[in-house]
Amino acid sequence: MQLYELELNDGRRISPFVWRVKLALAQKGIAADTIGIGFGDKDKIAFSGQGLVPVLRDGERVVSDSWDIACYLEDQYPDMPSIFGGPVGRGLARFVARWTDITMLGNLAVLMMPCVFDHVPERDRAYFRQDREKRFGMTLEQMREDPEGKIAAFRQILLPMRVCLRDQPFLSGDAPAYADFCVFGGFIWAASVSDYKLLSNDDLLYAWRERMMGRFEALISASPGVVFT
Amino acid sequence: MQLYELELNDGRRISPFVWRVKLALAQKGIAADTIGIGFGDKDKIAFSGQGLVPVLRDGERVVSDSWDIACYLEDQYPDMPSIFGGPVGRGLARFVARWTDITMLGNLAVLMMPCVFDHVPERDRAYFRQDREKRFGMTLEQMREDPEGKIAAFRQILLPMRVCLRDQPFLSGDAPAYADFCVFGGFIWAASVSDYKLLSNDDLLYAWRERMMGRFEALISASPGVVFT
């Protein structure tokens, strides 16, 4: 099995969507060779019929899109530990995935783009700057402004998660599952490129993140440059 | 089995938290006598050791708090249709319950308080006005301002749900479960006291609400004053 993922300078693997898949593979105990590609390497995944990572190749089967890959792994390898815990768990995991995309990552994006830029290889920097400045309607330098304000807003929008974690150790209950992977993938993304302190030490989310790290320590420590603050 | 709930003028049963329980009971096919009480009737549920509805009395057992009641029903009546679909479904339902409390109901609250007031019995009006005006830091008349702006903001914050429903009929997947009850309960609350058009007809959430109505039509139509717009 091969997993194609985005790779930046010093071997940093940053895509939060790829991390969902890597955590799902780890939970299921499935080994995959990971193949890092750069922003300009879309031709290397052209066989998938689209241009975005993650792309999973399992023998003759090719699956792209993190959600579709998660469903593929769950359905194809049902005897390995579950990442959804049944149909309702799968349905609600999709809601949390979309909540993560829109609310969590959407809120972090402006703060993180300049940090990602700092780790983009020289050859892709012009492309990255132009693409992201157009998408966000501001310069990378403007995005760097007021990190404290952005972090405060970010902490605020995580309140539903924090309140949930008052009563249970993981979003998915007593053990982590795909919904936890979605949110944790966002934190790994941030920790791969920035040293912003996104969570205060007394935040229930900080303790949750530590529990997630404890569960997936081998995977995290094998990935260059991930430093939680 | 008896369920104590808030009752306003004309028999309106409005608590969004009670509705979570009523929908859970309906899903499980459990009949319960409902007992409506007013804002000033806390003494009638004093036996529960606290002053909030819902309160469920099942023989000798008394359970309060909508989440605790849901867990009680699922654990006590495991052979009836599930409202959680397993441990992961239960864990994630708690997250969606908290998201609903904070993001959905929190966003609707100011818009709805004056509408609730319009249906509060005369004897409780002074209490309700004073309590809510203190809690929100503004008068009921101020809360009534700019409903269009409040509705636009409300529609916006539901985006993660809307995007999720592009790909599946219910938040919980192919069939409704407790997470759907939480959100639907919020819409029933709103429809019981106001005629604001919270969802446009082409909203995926509108179609979802129609599906929920289809599933629980007997329950909804037996409750006075619920009119979806």
CSV table of C-alpha atoms in Angstrom, one decimal:
chain,number,residue,atom,x,y,z
A,1,MET,CA,0.0,0.0,0.0
A,2,GLN,CA,1.3,3.5,-0.9
A,3,LEU,CA,0.1,6.8,0.5
A,4,TYR,CA,1.1,10.0,-1.4
A,5,GLU,CA,1.4,13.1,0.7
A,6,LEU,CA,2.6,16.7,0.6
A,7,GLU,CA,6.2,17.1,1.7
A,8,LEU,CA,7.9,20.5,2.5
A,9,ASN,CA,11.5,21.3,3.5
A,10,ASP,CA,13.3,19.0,5.9
A,11,GLY,CA,10.8,16.2,5.2
A,12,ARG,CA,7.9,18.0,6.9
A,13,ARG,CA,4.6,16.2,6.1
A,14,ILE,CA,2.0,18.9,6.8
A,15,SER,CA,-1.4,18.2,5.1
A,16,PRO,CA,-4.1,17.9,7.8
A,17,PHE,CA,-6.1,15.7,5.4
A,18,VAL,CA,-3.2,13.3,4.9
A,19,TRP,CA,-2.8,13.1,8.7
A,20,ARG,CA,-6.4,11.9,9.0
A,21,VAL,CA,-5.5,9.0,6.8
A,22,LYS,CA,-2.2,8.3,8.5
A,23,LEU,CA,-3.9,8.1,11.9
A,24,ALA,CA,-6.6,5.9,10.5
A,25,LEU,CA,-4.0,3.5,9.0
A,26,ALA,CA,-2.2,3.5,12.4
A,27,GLN,CA,-5.4,2.7,14.3
A,28,LYS,CA,-6.1,-0.2,12.0
A,29,GLY,CA,-2.5,-1.4,12.2
A,30,ILE,CA,-2.0,-1.2,8.4
A,31,ALA,CA,1.5,-0.4,7.1
A,32,ALA,CA,1.8,1.9,4.1
A,33,ASP,CA,4.8,3.3,2.2
A,34,THR,CA,4.5,7.1,2.2
A,35,ILE,CA,5.6,9.0,-0.8
A,36,GLY,CA,6.2,12.7,-0.3
A,37,ILE,CA,5.5,15.1,-3.2
A,38,GLY,CA,5.9,18.8,-3.6
A,39,PHE,CA,3.4,21.5,-4.7
A,40,GLY,CA,4.7,21.2,-8.3
A,41,ASP,CA,4.4,17.4,-8.5
A,42,LYS,CA,0.8,17.0,-9.4
A,43,ASP,CA,1.9,14.8,-12.3
A,44,LYS,CA,3.0,12.2,-9.9
A,45,ILE,CA,-0.6,11.6,-8.7
A,46,ALA,CA,-2.1,12.1,-12.1
A,47,PHE,CA,-3.0,8.4,-12.1
A,48,SER,CA,-5.6,9.2,-9.5
A,49,GLY,CA,-7.5,11.4,-11.9
A,50,GLN,CA,-7.2,14.5,-9.8
A,51,GLY,CA,-4.5,16.7,-8.3
A,52,LEU,CA,-4.8,16.6,-4.5
A,53,VAL,CA,-3.3,14.5,-1.7
A,54,PRO,CA,-4.0,12.2,0.0
A,55,VAL,CA,-4.0,9.5,-2.6
A,56,LEU,CA,-3.9,5.9,-1.6
A,57,ARG,CA,-2.9,3.0,-3.8
A,58,ASP,CA,-3.8,-0.4,-2.6
A,59,GLY,CA,-2.8,-2.9,-5.2
A,60,GLU,CA,-4.9,-2.1,-8.2
A,61,ARG,CA,-7.2,0.2,-6.3
A,62,VAL,CA,-6.6,4.0,-6.2
A,63,VAL,CA,-8.6,6.2,-3.8
A,64,SER,CA,-8.3,9.9,-3.3
A,65,ASP,CA,-10.0,12.3,-0.8
A,66,SER,CA,-9.4,11.7,2.9
A,67,TRP,CA,-13.1,10.8,3.7
A,68,ASP,CA,-13.3,8.3,0.8
A,69,ILE,CA,-10.0,6.8,1.9
A,70,ALA,CA,-11.3,6.4,5.4
A,71,CYS,CA,-14.4,4.7,4.2
A,72,TYR,CA,-12.4,2.5,1.9
A,73,LEU,CA,-10.1,1.3,4.7
A,74,GLU,CA,-13.1,0.7,7.1
A,75,ASP,CA,-15.0,-1.3,4.4
A,76,GLN,CA,-12.1,-3.1,2.9
A,77,TYR,CA,-10.5,-4.1,6.3
A,78,PRO,CA,-13.4,-4.6,8.6
A,79,ASP,CA,-11.6,-7.1,10.8
A,80,MET,CA,-9.0,-4.6,11.9
A,81,PRO,CA,-9.9,-2.1,14.6
A,82,SER,CA,-12.7,0.2,13.6
A,83,ILE,CA,-12.2,4.0,13.0
A,84,PHE,CA,-16.0,4.6,12.9
A,85,GLY,CA,-17.6,2.2,15.3
A,86,GLY,CA,-20.6,1.5,13.2
A,87,PRO,CA,-23.0,3.4,10.9
A,88,VAL,CA,-24.0,6.2,13.4
A,89,GLY,CA,-20.3,6.7,14.3
A,90,ARG,CA,-19.5,7.0,10.6
A,91,GLY,CA,-22.3,9.5,10.0
A,92,LEU,CA,-21.3,11.7,12.9
A,93,ALA,CA,-17.6,11.4,12.0
A,94,ARG,CA,-18.5,13.0,8.7
A,95,PHE,CA,-20.2,15.9,10.5
A,96,VAL,CA,-17.1,16.4,12.7
A,97,ALA,CA,-14.9,16.2,9.6
A,98,ARG,CA,-16.9,19.1,8.0
A,99,TRP,CA,-16.9,21.0,11.3
A,100,THR,CA,-13.1,20.6,11.4
A,101,ASP,CA,-12.7,21.8,7.8
A,102,ILE,CA,-14.9,24.8,8.2
A,103,THR,CA,-14.7,25.9,11.8
A,104,MET,CA,-11.3,24.7,13.0
A,105,LEU,CA,-9.1,24.8,9.9
A,106,GLY,CA,-11.0,27.7,8.4
A,107,ASN,CA,-10.2,29.7,11.5
A,108,LEU,CA,-6.6,28.7,11.6
A,109,ALA,CA,-5.8,29.1,7.9
A,110,VAL,CA,-4.8,32.8,7.8
A,111,LEU,CA,-2.6,32.4,10.9
A,112,MET,CA,-0.9,29.3,9.4
A,113,MET,CA,-0.4,30.3,5.7
A,114,PRO,CA,2.8,32.4,6.4
A,115,CYS,CA,4.2,29.6,8.6
A,116,VAL,CA,3.6,27.1,5.9
A,117,PHE,CA,5.3,29.5,3.4
A,118,ASP,CA,8.4,29.5,5.6
A,119,HIS,CA,8.8,25.8,4.9
A,120,VAL,CA,7.9,25.7,1.3
A,121,PRO,CA,10.9,24.8,-1.0
A,122,GLU,CA,12.3,27.7,-2.9
A,123,ARG,CA,11.1,26.4,-6.3
A,124,ASP,CA,7.4,26.5,-5.1
A,125,ARG,CA,7.5,29.8,-3.2
A,126,ALA,CA,6.3,32.1,-6.0
A,127,TYR,CA,3.4,29.8,-6.8
A,128,PHE,CA,2.4,29.4,-3.1
A,129,ARG,CA,2.5,33.1,-2.4
A,130,GLN,CA,0.5,34.0,-5.5
A,131,ASP,CA,-2.1,31.3,-5.0
A,132,ARG,CA,-2.7,31.9,-1.2
A,133,GLU,CA,-2.6,35.7,-1.5
A,134,LYS,CA,-5.3,35.6,-4.2
A,135,ARG,CA,-7.3,33.0,-2.2
A,136,PHE,CA,-7.3,35.0,1.0
A,137,GLY,CA,-7.3,38.5,-0.5
A,138,MET,CA,-4.3,39.7,1.5
A,139,THR,CA,-0.5,39.5,1.5
A,140,LEU,CA,1.4,36.9,3.5
A,141,GLU,CA,2.7,39.8,5.5
A,142,GLN,CA,-0.8,41.0,6.3
A,143,MET,CA,-1.7,37.4,7.4
A,144,ARG,CA,1.1,37.5,9.9
A,145,GLU,CA,-0.5,40.4,11.8
A,146,ASP,CA,-2.0,40.1,15.2
A,147,PRO,CA,-1.3,36.4,15.9
A,148,GLU,CA,-2.5,36.9,19.5
A,149,GLY,CA,-5.9,38.0,18.4
A,150,LYS,CA,-6.2,35.1,15.9
A,151,ILE,CA,-5.2,32.6,18.6
A,152,ALA,CA,-7.7,34.0,21.0
A,153,ALA,CA,-10.5,33.7,18.4
A,154,PHE,CA,-9.3,30.1,17.6
A,155,ARG,CA,-9.5,29.1,21.2
A,156,GLN,CA,-13.0,30.5,21.4
A,157,ILE,CA,-14.4,28.6,18.5
A,158,LEU,CA,-13.2,25.3,20.0
A,159,LEU,CA,-15.6,25.7,23.0
A,160,PRO,CA,-18.1,22.9,22.0
A,161,MET,CA,-15.2,20.5,21.9
A,162,ARG,CA,-13.8,21.7,25.2
A,163,VAL,CA,-17.2,21.3,26.9
A,164,CYS,CA,-17.6,17.8,25.5
A,165,LEU,CA,-14.2,16.8,26.8
A,166,ARG,CA,-15.2,17.8,30.4
A,167,ASP,CA,-17.2,14.5,30.4
A,168,GLN,CA,-15.2,12.1,28.3
A,169,PRO,CA,-11.6,11.6,27.3
A,170,PHE,CA,-12.0,11.6,23.5
A,171,LEU,CA,-14.5,13.2,21.1
A,172,SER,CA,-15.4,9.7,20.1
A,173,GLY,CA,-16.0,8.6,23.7
A,174,ASP,CA,-13.6,6.4,25.7
A,175,ALA,CA,-11.2,5.8,22.8
A,176,PRO,CA,-10.1,7.9,19.9
A,177,ALA,CA,-11.7,7.4,16.5
A,178,TYR,CA,-11.9,9.2,13.1
A,179,ALA,CA,-13.5,12.4,14.5
A,180,ASP,CA,-10.5,12.7,16.9
A,181,PHE,CA,-8.1,12.1,14.0
A,182,CYS,CA,-9.7,15.0,12.0
A,183,VAL,CA,-9.1,17.5,14.8
A,184,PHE,CA,-5.7,16.1,15.8
A,185,GLY,CA,-4.6,16.3,12.2
A,186,GLY,CA,-5.3,20.0,12.3
A,187,PHE,CA,-3.1,20.4,15.4
A,188,ILE,CA,-0.3,18.3,13.8
A,189,TRP,CA,-0.4,20.6,10.7
A,190,ALA,CA,0.0,23.6,12.9
A,191,ALA,CA,2.7,22.0,15.0
A,192,SER,CA,4.7,21.1,11.9
A,193,VAL,CA,5.1,24.7,10.7
A,194,SER,CA,4.7,27.0,13.6
A,195,ASP,CA,5.6,27.4,17.3
A,196,TYR,CA,2.4,29.4,18.2
A,197,LYS,CA,1.0,28.3,21.5
A,198,LEU,CA,-2.5,27.4,20.3
A,199,LEU,CA,-3.6,25.8,23.6
A,200,SER,CA,-2.9,26.9,27.1
A,201,ASN,CA,-1.6,24.2,29.4
A,202,ASP,CA,-4.8,24.2,31.5
A,203,ASP,CA,-7.1,23.7,28.5
A,204,LEU,CA,-9.0,20.4,28.4
A,205,LEU,CA,-8.0,20.3,24.8
A,206,TYR,CA,-4.3,20.4,25.7
A,207,ALA,CA,-4.9,17.3,27.9
A,208,TRP,CA,-6.8,15.6,25.0
A,209,ARG,CA,-4.0,16.4,22.6
A,210,GLU,CA,-1.5,14.8,25.0
A,211,ARG,CA,-3.6,11.7,25.2
A,212,MET,CA,-3.7,11.6,21.4
A,213,MET,CA,0.1,12.0,21.3
A,214,GLY,CA,0.4,9.2,23.8
A,215,ARG,CA,-1.6,6.9,21.5
A,216,PHE,CA,0.2,7.8,18.3
A,217,GLU,CA,3.7,8.6,19.6
A,218,ALA,CA,5.6,6.3,17.2
A,219,LEU,CA,3.9,7.8,14.2
A,220,ILE,CA,4.3,11.4,15.3
A,221,SER,CA,7.9,11.1,16.4
A,222,ALA,CA,8.8,9.5,13.0
A,223,SER,CA,7.6,12.7,11.3
A,224,PRO,CA,10.1,15.5,11.1
A,225,GLY,CA,9.4,18.8,12.8
A,226,VAL,CA,6.3,18.2,14.8
A,227,VAL,CA,6.6,20.1,18.0
A,228,PHE,CA,3.6,20.8,20.2
A,229,THR,CA,3.8,23.9,22.4
B,1,MET,CA,-43.1,6.4,32.9
B,2,GLN,CA,-43.6,10.2,33.4
B,3,LEU,CA,-41.8,13.0,31.7
B,4,TYR,CA,-42.0,16.5,33.2
B,5,GLU,CA,-41.7,19.4,30.7
B,6,LEU,CA,-42.1,23.1,30.4
B,7,GLU,CA,-45.6,24.2,29.3
B,8,LEU,CA,-46.6,27.7,28.1
B,9,ASN,CA,-49.9,29.2,26.9
B,10,ASP,CA,-52.2,27.0,24.8
B,11,GLY,CA,-50.3,23.9,25.8
B,12,ARG,CA,-47.1,24.8,24.0
B,13,ARG,CA,-44.2,22.5,25.0
B,14,ILE,CA,-41.1,24.4,24.0
B,15,SER,CA,-38.0,23.2,25.8
B,16,PRO,CA,-35.4,22.1,23.2
B,17,PHE,CA,-33.9,19.8,25.9
B,18,VAL,CA,-37.2,18.1,26.6
B,19,TRP,CA,-37.7,17.6,22.8
B,20,ARG,CA,-34.4,15.6,22.7
B,21,VAL,CA,-35.9,13.2,25.2
B,22,LYS,CA,-39.3,13.1,23.5
B,23,LEU,CA,-37.7,12.2,20.2
B,24,ALA,CA,-35.5,9.6,21.9
B,25,LEU,CA,-38.6,8.0,23.6
B,26,ALA,CA,-40.4,8.0,20.2
B,27,GLN,CA,-37.4,6.4,18.5
B,28,LYS,CA,-37.3,3.7,21.1
B,29,GLY,CA,-41.0,3.3,21.0
B,30,ILE,CA,-41.4,3.9,24.7
B,31,ALA,CA,-44.7,5.6,25.8
B,32,ALA,CA,-44.5,8.2,28.6
B,33,ASP,CA,-47.1,10.4,30.3
B,34,THR,CA,-46.0,14.0,29.8
B,35,ILE,CA,-46.7,16.5,32.6
B,36,GLY,CA,-46.5,20.1,31.7
B,37,ILE,CA,-45.3,22.6,34.4
B,38,GLY,CA,-44.8,26.4,34.3
B,39,PHE,CA,-41.8,28.5,35.2
B,40,GLY,CA,-43.1,28.9,38.7
B,41,ASP,CA,-43.6,25.2,39.3
B,42,LYS,CA,-40.2,24.2,40.4
B,43,ASP,CA,-41.6,22.6,43.5
B,44,LYS,CA,-43.4,20.0,41.3
B,45,ILE,CA,-40.0,18.6,40.3
B,46,ALA,CA,-38.3,19.1,43.7
B,47,PHE,CA,-38.3,15.3,44.0
B,48,SER,CA,-35.5,15.3,41.4
B,49,GLY,CA,-33.2,17.2,43.6
B,50,GLN,CA,-32.9,20.1,41.1
B,51,GLY,CA,-35.1,22.6,39.3
B,52,LEU,CA,-34.8,22.0,35.6
B,53,VAL,CA,-36.8,20.0,33.0
B,54,PRO,CA,-36.6,17.5,31.6
B,55,VAL,CA,-37.2,15.1,34.5
B,56,LEU,CA,-38.0,11.5,33.9
B,57,ARG,CA,-39.6,9.2,36.4
B,58,ASP,CA,-39.4,5.5,35.5
B,59,GLY,CA,-41.0,3.6,38.4
B,60,GLU,CA,-38.7,4.2,41.3
B,61,ARG,CA,-35.9,5.8,39.2
B,62,VAL,CA,-35.7,9.6,38.7
B,63,VAL,CA,-33.3,11.0,36.1
B,64,SER,CA,-32.9,14.7,35.2
B,65,ASP,CA,-30.7,16.4,32.5
B,66,SER,CA,-31.4,15.5,28.8
B,67,TRP,CA,-28.1,13.8,28.2
B,68,ASP,CA,-28.3,11.6,31.4
B,69,ILE,CA,-31.9,10.7,30.4
B,70,ALA,CA,-30.8,9.7,26.9
B,71,CYS,CA,-28.0,7.5,28.4
B,72,TYR,CA,-30.4,6.0,30.9
B,73,LEU,CA,-32.9,5.1,28.2
B,74,GLU,CA,-30.3,3.6,26.0
B,75,ASP,CA,-28.7,1.5,28.8
B,76,GLN,CA,-32.0,0.5,30.5
B,77,TYR,CA,-33.8,-0.4,27.2
B,78,PRO,CA,-31.0,-1.8,25.0
B,79,ASP,CA,-33.4,-4.1,23.1
B,80,MET,CA,-35.4,-1.2,21.7
B,81,PRO,CA,-34.1,0.7,18.7
B,82,SER,CA,-30.8,2.5,19.5
B,83,ILE,CA,-30.4,6.3,19.7
B,84,PHE,CA,-26.6,6.1,19.8
B,85,GLY,CA,-25.6,3.2,17.6
B,86,GLY,CA,-22.8,2.1,19.9
B,87,PRO,CA,-20.0,3.7,22.0
B,88,VAL,CA,-18.5,5.9,19.2
B,89,GLY,CA,-22.0,7.1,18.2
B,90,ARG,CA,-22.6,8.0,21.8
B,91,GLY,CA,-19.4,9.9,22.2
B,92,LEU,CA,-19.9,11.9,19.1
B,93,ALA,CA,-23.6,12.5,19.9
B,94,ARG,CA,-22.3,14.2,23.1
B,95,PHE,CA,-20.1,16.5,21.0
B,96,VAL,CA,-23.0,17.4,18.7
B,97,ALA,CA,-25.2,18.0,21.7
B,98,ARG,CA,-22.7,20.5,23.0
B,99,TRP,CA,-22.2,22.0,19.6
B,100,THR,CA,-26.0,22.5,19.4
B,101,ASP,CA,-26.1,24.0,22.9
B,102,ILE,CA,-23.4,26.5,22.2
B,103,THR,CA,-23.4,27.2,18.5
B,104,MET,CA,-27.0,26.6,17.4
B,105,LEU,CA,-29.1,27.5,20.5
B,106,GLY,CA,-26.6,30.1,21.6
B,107,ASN,CA,-27.0,31.9,18.3
B,108,LEU,CA,-30.8,31.6,18.3
B,109,ALA,CA,-31.3,32.6,21.9
B,110,VAL,CA,-31.5,36.4,21.6
B,111,LEU,CA,-33.8,36.1,18.6
B,112,MET,CA,-36.1,33.7,20.4
B,113,MET,CA,-36.4,35.1,23.9
B,114,PRO,CA,-39.0,37.8,23.0
B,115,CYS,CA,-41.0,35.1,21.0
B,116,VAL,CA,-41.0,32.9,24.1
B,117,PHE,CA,-42.1,35.8,26.2
B,118,ASP,CA,-45.2,36.2,24.0
B,119,HIS,CA,-46.3,32.8,25.0
B,120,VAL,CA,-45.4,32.9,28.7
B,121,PRO,CA,-48.5,32.9,31.0
B,122,GLU,CA,-49.3,36.2,32.6
B,123,ARG,CA,-48.3,35.1,36.1
B,124,ASP,CA,-44.7,34.3,35.0
B,125,ARG,CA,-44.1,37.3,32.7
B,126,ALA,CA,-42.4,39.6,35.2
B,127,TYR,CA,-40.1,36.8,36.3
B,128,PHE,CA,-39.2,35.8,32.7
B,129,ARG,CA,-38.6,39.4,31.6
B,130,GLN,CA,-36.4,40.2,34.6
B,131,ASP,CA,-34.4,36.9,34.4
B,132,ARG,CA,-33.8,37.0,30.7
B,133,GLU,CA,-33.0,40.7,30.5
B,134,LYS,CA,-30.4,40.3,33.2
B,135,ARG,CA,-28.9,37.2,31.6
B,136,PHE,CA,-28.6,38.8,28.1
B,137,GLY,CA,-27.8,42.4,29.3
B,138,MET,CA,-30.5,44.0,27.2
B,139,THR,CA,-34.3,44.5,27.1
B,140,LEU,CA,-36.7,42.1,25.4
B,141,GLU,CA,-37.4,45.0,23.0
B,142,GLN,CA,-33.7,45.4,22.1
B,143,MET,CA,-33.6,41.6,21.5
B,144,ARG,CA,-36.4,42.0,18.9
B,145,GLU,CA,-34.3,44.3,16.8
B,146,ASP,CA,-32.8,43.3,13.4
B,147,PRO,CA,-34.3,39.8,13.1
B,148,GLU,CA,-33.1,39.6,9.5
B,149,GLY,CA,-29.5,40.1,10.6
B,150,LYS,CA,-29.8,37.5,13.3
B,151,ILE,CA,-31.4,35.0,10.9
B,152,ALA,CA,-28.6,35.5,8.4
B,153,ALA,CA,-26.0,34.9,11.1
B,154,PHE,CA,-27.8,31.8,12.3
B,155,ARG,CA,-27.9,30.4,8.8
B,156,GLN,CA,-24.2,31.0,8.4
B,157,ILE,CA,-23.2,29.1,11.6
B,158,LEU,CA,-25.0,26.0,10.4
B,159,LEU,CA,-22.7,25.6,7.4
B,160,PRO,CA,-20.8,22.5,8.8
B,161,MET,CA,-24.2,20.7,9.1
B,162,ARG,CA,-25.3,21.8,5.6
B,163,VAL,CA,-22.1,20.6,4.0
B,164,CYS,CA,-22.4,17.2,5.8
B,165,LEU,CA,-26.0,16.8,4.5
B,166,ARG,CA,-24.8,17.2,1.0
B,167,ASP,CA,-23.5,13.6,1.3
B,168,GLN,CA,-25.9,11.8,3.7
B,169,PRO,CA,-29.6,12.2,4.6
B,170,PHE,CA,-29.2,12.6,8.4
B,171,LEU,CA,-26.4,13.9,10.6
B,172,SER,CA,-26.2,10.4,12.0
B,173,GLY,CA,-25.9,8.8,8.6
B,174,ASP,CA,-28.7,6.9,6.8
B,175,ALA,CA,-31.1,7.2,9.7
B,176,PRO,CA,-31.7,9.8,12.4
B,177,ALA,CA,-30.3,9.3,15.9
B,178,TYR,CA,-29.7,11.4,19.0
B,179,ALA,CA,-27.5,14.0,17.3
B,180,ASP,CA,-30.3,14.7,14.9
B,181,PHE,CA,-32.7,15.0,17.8
B,182,CYS,CA,-30.6,17.7,19.4
B,183,VAL,CA,-30.6,19.9,16.4
B,184,PHE,CA,-34.3,19.1,15.5
B,185,GLY,CA,-35.3,20.0,19.0
B,186,GLY,CA,-33.9,23.4,18.5
B,187,PHE,CA,-36.0,23.9,15.4
B,188,ILE,CA,-39.1,22.7,17.2
B,189,TRP,CA,-38.4,25.2,20.0
B,190,ALA,CA,-38.2,28.0,17.4
B,191,ALA,CA,-41.3,26.8,15.5
B,192,SER,CA,-43.3,26.6,18.7
B,193,VAL,CA,-43.0,30.3,19.5
B,194,SER,CA,-42.1,32.2,16.3
B,195,ASP,CA,-43.0,32.4,12.7
B,196,TYR,CA,-39.5,33.5,11.6
B,197,LYS,CA,-38.3,31.8,8.4
B,198,LEU,CA,-35.1,30.3,9.8
B,199,LEU,CA,-34.3,28.2,6.7
B,200,SER,CA,-34.8,29.0,3.0
B,201,ASN,CA,-36.7,26.4,1.0
B,202,ASP,CA,-33.6,25.5,-1.0
B,203,ASP,CA,-31.5,24.9,2.1
B,204,LEU,CA,-30.3,21.3,2.5
B,205,LEU,CA,-31.2,21.8,6.2
B,206,TYR,CA,-34.8,22.5,5.1
B,207,ALA,CA,-35.0,19.2,3.3
B,208,TRP,CA,-33.4,17.5,6.4
B,209,ARG,CA,-36.0,19.1,8.7
B,210,GLU,CA,-38.8,17.8,6.4
B,211,ARG,CA,-37.3,14.3,6.6
B,212,MET,CA,-37.3,14.6,10.4
B,213,MET,CA,-40.9,15.8,10.4
B,214,GLY,CA,-41.8,12.8,8.3
B,215,ARG,CA,-40.3,10.4,10.8
B,216,PHE,CA,-41.9,12.0,13.9
B,217,GLU,CA,-45.1,13.4,12.4
B,218,ALA,CA,-47.4,11.9,15.0
B,219,LEU,CA,-45.4,13.3,17.9
B,220,ILE,CA,-45.0,16.8,16.3
B,221,SER,CA,-48.7,17.1,15.3
B,222,ALA,CA,-49.8,16.1,18.8
B,223,SER,CA,-47.9,19.1,20.2
B,224,PRO,CA,-49.8,22.4,20.0
B,225,GLY,CA,-48.5,25.3,18.0
B,226,VAL,CA,-45.6,23.8,16.2
B,227,VAL,CA,-45.5,25.4,12.7
B,228,PHE,CA,-42.4,25.1,10.5
B,229,THR,CA,-42.0,27.9,8.0
